[in-house]
PDB file of C-alpha atoms in Angstrom:
ATOM      1  CA  UNK A   1     163.094  -3.095 140.703  1.00 89.00           C
ATOM      2  CA  UNK A   2     160.238  -4.718 138.808  1.00 88.00           C
ATOM      3  CA  UNK A   3     158.122  -5.176 141.934  1.00 90.00           C
ATOM      4  CA  UNK A   4     158.816  -1.851 143.618  1.00 90.00           C
ATOM      5  CA  UNK A   5     156.611   1.217 143.304  1.00 88.00           C
ATOM      6  CA  UNK A   6     159.624   3.516 143.540  1.00 91.00           C
ATOM      7  CA  UNK A   7     160.492   5.729 140.622  1.00 93.00           C
ATOM      8  CA  UNK A   8     164.195   6.090 141.374  1.00 94.00           C
ATOM      9  CA  UNK A   9     166.779   3.438 142.181  1.00 93.00           C
ATOM     10  CA  UNK A  10     170.382   4.138 143.107  1.00 93.00           C
ATOM     11  CA  UNK A  11     172.888   1.297 143.119  1.00 92.00           C
ATOM     12  CA  UNK A  12     176.040   2.490 144.876  1.00 89.00           C
ATOM     13  CA  UNK A  13     178.441   1.128 144.031  1.00 86.00           C
ATOM     14  CA  UNK A  14     178.028  -1.488 141.342  1.00 90.00           C
ATOM     15  CA  UNK A  15     181.677  -2.490 141.253  1.00 88.00           C
ATOM     16  CA  UNK A  16     181.302  -3.499 144.896  1.00 90.00           C
ATOM     17  CA  UNK A  17     178.322  -5.695 143.943  1.00 90.00           C
ATOM     18  CA  UNK A  18     180.526  -7.484 141.397  1.00 91.00           C
ATOM     19  CA  UNK A  19     183.411  -7.903 143.843  1.00 92.00           C
ATOM     20  CA  UNK A  20     181.094  -9.278 146.535  1.00 92.00           C
ATOM     21  CA  UNK A  21     179.896 -12.036 144.222  1.00 91.00           C
ATOM     22  CA  UNK A  22     183.427 -12.772 143.010  1.00 91.00           C
ATOM     23  CA  UNK A  23     184.934 -12.959 146.502  1.00 93.00           C
ATOM     24  CA  UNK A  24     182.082 -15.002 147.948  1.00 93.00           C
ATOM     25  CA  UNK A  25     182.943 -17.609 145.299  1.00 91.00           C
ATOM     26  CA  UNK A  26     186.730 -17.215 145.395  1.00 89.00           C
ATOM     27  CA  UNK A  27     187.344 -20.849 146.371  1.00 93.00           C
ATOM     28  CA  UNK A  28     185.680 -22.098 143.180  1.00 90.00           C
ATOM     29  CA  UNK A  29     188.280 -23.236 140.643  1.00 89.00           C
ATOM     30  CA  UNK A  30     186.196 -23.041 137.458  1.00 86.00           C
ATOM     31  CA  UNK A  31     185.250 -20.062 135.333  1.00 86.00           C
ATOM     32  CA  UNK A  32     181.564 -20.682 136.068  1.00 89.00           C
ATOM     33  CA  UNK A  33     181.611 -17.856 138.608  1.00 90.00           C
ATOM     34  CA  UNK A  34     182.594 -15.364 135.885  1.00 90.00           C
ATOM     35  CA  UNK A  35     179.795 -16.641 133.649  1.00 90.00           C
ATOM     36  CA  UNK A  36     177.358 -16.221 136.548  1.00 91.00           C
ATOM     37  CA  UNK A  37     178.626 -12.709 137.333  1.00 91.00           C
ATOM     38  CA  UNK A  38     178.193 -11.819 133.667  1.00 91.00           C
ATOM     39  CA  UNK A  39     174.692 -13.262 133.597  1.00 92.00           C
ATOM     40  CA  UNK A  40     173.676 -11.459 136.791  1.00 92.00           C
ATOM     41  CA  UNK A  41     175.037  -8.173 135.447  1.00 91.00           C
ATOM     42  CA  UNK A  42     173.151  -8.673 132.201  1.00 92.00           C
ATOM     43  CA  UNK A  43     169.921  -9.501 134.098  1.00 92.00           C
ATOM     44  CA  UNK A  44     170.144  -6.345 136.220  1.00 91.00           C
ATOM     45  CA  UNK A  45     170.920  -4.098 133.249  1.00 92.00           C
ATOM     46  CA  UNK A  46     168.268  -5.717 131.077  1.00 92.00           C
ATOM     47  CA  UNK A  47     165.647  -5.420 133.823  1.00 92.00           C
ATOM     48  CA  UNK A  48     166.531  -1.759 134.351  1.00 91.00           C
ATOM     49  CA  UNK A  49     166.016  -1.102 130.647  1.00 89.00           C
ATOM     50  CA  UNK A  50     162.552  -2.654 130.645  1.00 90.00           C
ATOM     51  CA  UNK A  51     161.105  -0.545 133.461  1.00 91.00           C
ATOM     52  CA  UNK A  52     158.478   2.127 132.807  1.00 88.00           C
ATOM     53  CA  UNK A  53     159.769   5.328 131.228  1.00 86.00           C
ATOM     54  CA  UNK A  54     159.156   7.405 134.367  1.00 88.00           C
ATOM     55  CA  UNK A  55     161.504   5.208 136.417  1.00 92.00           C
ATOM     56  CA  UNK A  56     165.167   6.112 136.672  1.00 94.00           C
ATOM     57  CA  UNK A  57     168.030   3.838 137.676  1.00 93.00           C
ATOM     58  CA  UNK A  58     171.326   5.382 138.686  1.00 95.00           C
ATOM     59  CA  UNK A  59     174.204   2.939 138.783  1.00 94.00           C
ATOM     60  CA  UNK A  60     177.298   4.387 140.396  1.00 95.00           C
ATOM     61  CA  UNK A  61     180.634   2.666 139.916  1.00 93.00           C
ATOM     62  CA  UNK A  62     184.360   3.213 139.950  1.00 92.00           C
ATOM     63  CA  UNK A  63     186.270   3.653 136.717  1.00 92.00           C
ATOM     64  CA  UNK A  64     189.385   2.024 135.360  1.00 91.00           C
ATOM     65  CA  UNK A  65     191.906   3.185 132.786  1.00 93.00           C
ATOM     66  CA  UNK A  66     193.283   0.653 130.305  1.00 89.00           C
ATOM     67  CA  UNK A  67     196.806   0.536 128.860  1.00 91.00           C
ATOM     68  CA  UNK A  68     195.747   2.905 126.061  1.00 93.00           C
ATOM     69  CA  UNK A  69     194.300   5.563 128.403  1.00 94.00           C
ATOM     70  CA  UNK A  70     190.641   4.701 127.782  1.00 92.00           C
ATOM     71  CA  UNK A  71     188.421   5.173 130.837  1.00 93.00           C
ATOM     72  CA  UNK A  72     185.372   3.011 131.502  1.00 90.00           C
ATOM     73  CA  UNK A  73     183.400   1.340 134.267  1.00 91.00           C
ATOM     74  CA  UNK A  74     185.499  -0.910 136.492  1.00 90.00           C
ATOM     75  CA  UNK A  75     184.222  -4.482 136.450  1.00 88.00           C
ATOM     76  CA  UNK A  76     185.444  -8.002 137.138  1.00 88.00           C
ATOM     77  CA  UNK A  77     185.963 -10.607 134.455  1.00 77.00           C
ATOM     78  CA  UNK A  78     186.343 -10.392 130.695  1.00 81.00           C
ATOM     79  CA  UNK A  79     182.721 -11.339 130.038  1.00 81.00           C
ATOM     80  CA  UNK A  80     181.391  -8.163 131.672  1.00 84.00           C
ATOM     81  CA  UNK A  81     184.132  -6.016 130.100  1.00 80.00           C
ATOM     82  CA  UNK A  82     184.203  -7.401 126.574  1.00 81.00           C
ATOM     83  CA  UNK A  83     180.821  -8.991 125.962  1.00 84.00           C
ATOM     84  CA  UNK A  84     178.255  -7.158 128.087  1.00 85.00           C
ATOM     85  CA  UNK A  85     179.881  -3.682 128.136  1.00 86.00           C
ATOM     86  CA  UNK A  86     177.663  -2.093 130.815  1.00 89.00           C
ATOM     87  CA  UNK A  87     177.853   1.449 129.391  1.00 90.00           C
ATOM     88  CA  UNK A  88     176.199   0.273 126.187  1.00 89.00           C
ATOM     89  CA  UNK A  89     172.931  -0.341 128.067  1.00 91.00           C
ATOM     90  CA  UNK A  90     172.494   3.348 128.904  1.00 92.00           C
ATOM     91  CA  UNK A  91     171.593   6.515 127.026  1.00 93.00           C
ATOM     92  CA  UNK A  92     173.275   8.629 129.702  1.00 96.00           C
ATOM     93  CA  UNK A  93     176.711   7.893 131.163  1.00 97.00           C
ATOM     94  CA  UNK A  94     178.297  10.578 133.326  1.00 97.00           C
ATOM     95  CA  UNK A  95     181.752  10.497 134.895  1.00 96.00           C
ATOM     96  CA  UNK A  96     182.849  12.349 138.001  1.00 95.00           C
ATOM     97  CA  UNK A  97     185.879  14.541 137.475  1.00 94.00           C
ATOM     98  CA  UNK A  98     187.757  17.223 139.362  1.00 94.00           C
ATOM     99  CA  UNK A  99     188.415  20.480 137.521  1.00 90.00           C
ATOM    100  CA  UNK A 100     190.285  23.283 139.352  1.00 92.00           C
ATOM    101  CA  UNK A 101     189.219  21.809 142.711  1.00 94.00           C
ATOM    102  CA  UNK A 102     185.562  21.557 141.662  1.00 95.00           C
ATOM    103  CA  UNK A 103     183.807  18.192 141.551  1.00 96.00           C
ATOM    104  CA  UNK A 104     181.848  17.921 138.322  1.00 97.00           C
ATOM    105  CA  UNK A 105     180.170  15.418 136.020  1.00 97.00           C
ATOM    106  CA  UNK A 106     181.373  15.086 132.452  1.00 97.00           C
ATOM    107  CA  UNK A 107     178.356  14.729 130.127  1.00 97.00           C
ATOM    108  CA  UNK A 108     180.088  14.039 126.798  1.00 97.00           C
ATOM    109  CA  UNK A 109     183.087  11.956 125.875  1.00 95.00           C
ATOM    110  CA  UNK A 110     186.534  13.470 125.701  1.00 93.00           C
ATOM    111  CA  UNK A 111     187.439  10.745 123.206  1.00 94.00           C
ATOM    112  CA  UNK A 112     188.997   8.549 125.894  1.00 95.00           C
ATOM    113  CA  UNK A 113     185.993   7.799 128.121  1.00 95.00           C
ATOM    114  CA  UNK A 114     182.466   6.467 127.772  1.00 93.00           C
ATOM    115  CA  UNK A 115     180.521   9.609 128.744  1.00 96.00           C
ATOM    116  CA  UNK A 116     177.404  10.362 126.760  1.00 97.00           C
ATOM    117  CA  UNK A 117     174.068  12.128 126.984  1.00 97.00           C
ATOM    118  CA  UNK A 118     171.450  13.147 124.422  1.00 97.00           C
ATOM    119  CA  UNK A 119     172.126  16.334 122.476  1.00 95.00           C
ATOM    120  CA  UNK A 120     170.661  19.320 124.266  1.00 96.00           C
ATOM    121  CA  UNK A 121     170.042  17.566 127.569  1.00 97.00           C
ATOM    122  CA  UNK A 122     172.833  19.411 129.355  1.00 97.00           C
ATOM    123  CA  UNK A 123     173.970  22.894 128.372  1.00 93.00           C
ATOM    124  CA  UNK A 124     177.623  22.198 129.240  1.00 95.00           C
ATOM    125  CA  UNK A 125     180.014  19.277 128.920  1.00 95.00           C
ATOM    126  CA  UNK A 126     180.887  19.719 132.612  1.00 96.00           C
ATOM    127  CA  UNK A 127     178.019  20.108 135.065  1.00 97.00           C
ATOM    128  CA  UNK A 128     177.561  20.260 138.816  1.00 95.00           C
ATOM    129  CA  UNK A 129     178.213  16.925 140.578  1.00 96.00           C
ATOM    130  CA  UNK A 130     174.689  16.783 141.954  1.00 96.00           C
ATOM    131  CA  UNK A 131     172.455  13.766 141.341  1.00 96.00           C
ATOM    132  CA  UNK A 132     169.290  15.748 142.124  1.00 95.00           C
ATOM    133  CA  UNK A 133     170.238  18.275 139.426  1.00 96.00           C
ATOM    134  CA  UNK A 134     170.901  15.394 137.020  1.00 97.00           C
ATOM    135  CA  UNK A 135     167.555  13.759 137.852  1.00 96.00           C
ATOM    136  CA  UNK A 136     165.670  17.056 137.508  1.00 96.00           C
ATOM    137  CA  UNK A 137     167.361  17.686 134.138  1.00 97.00           C
ATOM    138  CA  UNK A 138     166.532  14.185 132.884  1.00 96.00           C
ATOM    139  CA  UNK A 139     162.896  14.551 133.969  1.00 96.00           C
ATOM    140  CA  UNK A 140     162.605  17.952 132.273  1.00 96.00           C
ATOM    141  CA  UNK A 141     164.244  16.662 129.072  1.00 96.00           C
ATOM    142  CA  UNK A 142     161.949  13.629 128.786  1.00 95.00           C
ATOM    143  CA  UNK A 143     158.822  15.286 130.231  1.00 94.00           C
ATOM    144  CA  UNK A 144     158.704  12.953 133.231  1.00 93.00           C
ATOM    145  CA  UNK A 145     156.355  14.018 136.011  1.00 89.00           C
ATOM    146  CA  UNK A 146     157.627  12.986 139.421  1.00 82.00           C
ATOM    147  CA  UNK A 147     154.723  11.512 141.381  1.00 70.00           C
ATOM    148  CA  UNK A 148     156.266  11.151 144.823  1.00 60.00           C
ATOM    149  CA  UNK A 149     159.490  11.588 146.717  1.00 56.00           C
ATOM    150  CA  UNK A 150     160.914   8.749 148.783  1.00 51.00           C
ATOM    151  CA  UNK A 151     163.814   9.508 151.125  1.00 54.00           C
ATOM    152  CA  UNK A 152     165.438   6.109 151.558  1.00 51.00           C
TER     153      UNK A 152
END
């Protein structure tokens, strides 16, 4: 991300990235692999946060529901869940939901999930499940001028 000229990055899906590292090291008996997964997650999230303001990183992931009904990003290992807490690195966290057969993004928490967005960014708590719409809205909100479009 640091060395690319692209403005937009989409990581789909991040949970799969975590599982790939975990399973490629499944024969290891120590907990070092979980420390490494935590460190690599932290490095990616930290790097994303240090990019220029006009660059947007969309990290897509599955969710999990805990025993208390709280919904958050699905990860592997306690270090990522309890120490790093991926959602805390972002100003905007949307969650896909289905409402009356319509696929939508939730923009604000319902008290049991980690959704959030700045006040006034989205006019509704449920918006169209459309990443282009989300990107356009973010750019308009922050005054980001898109310089080029890359279809890859």
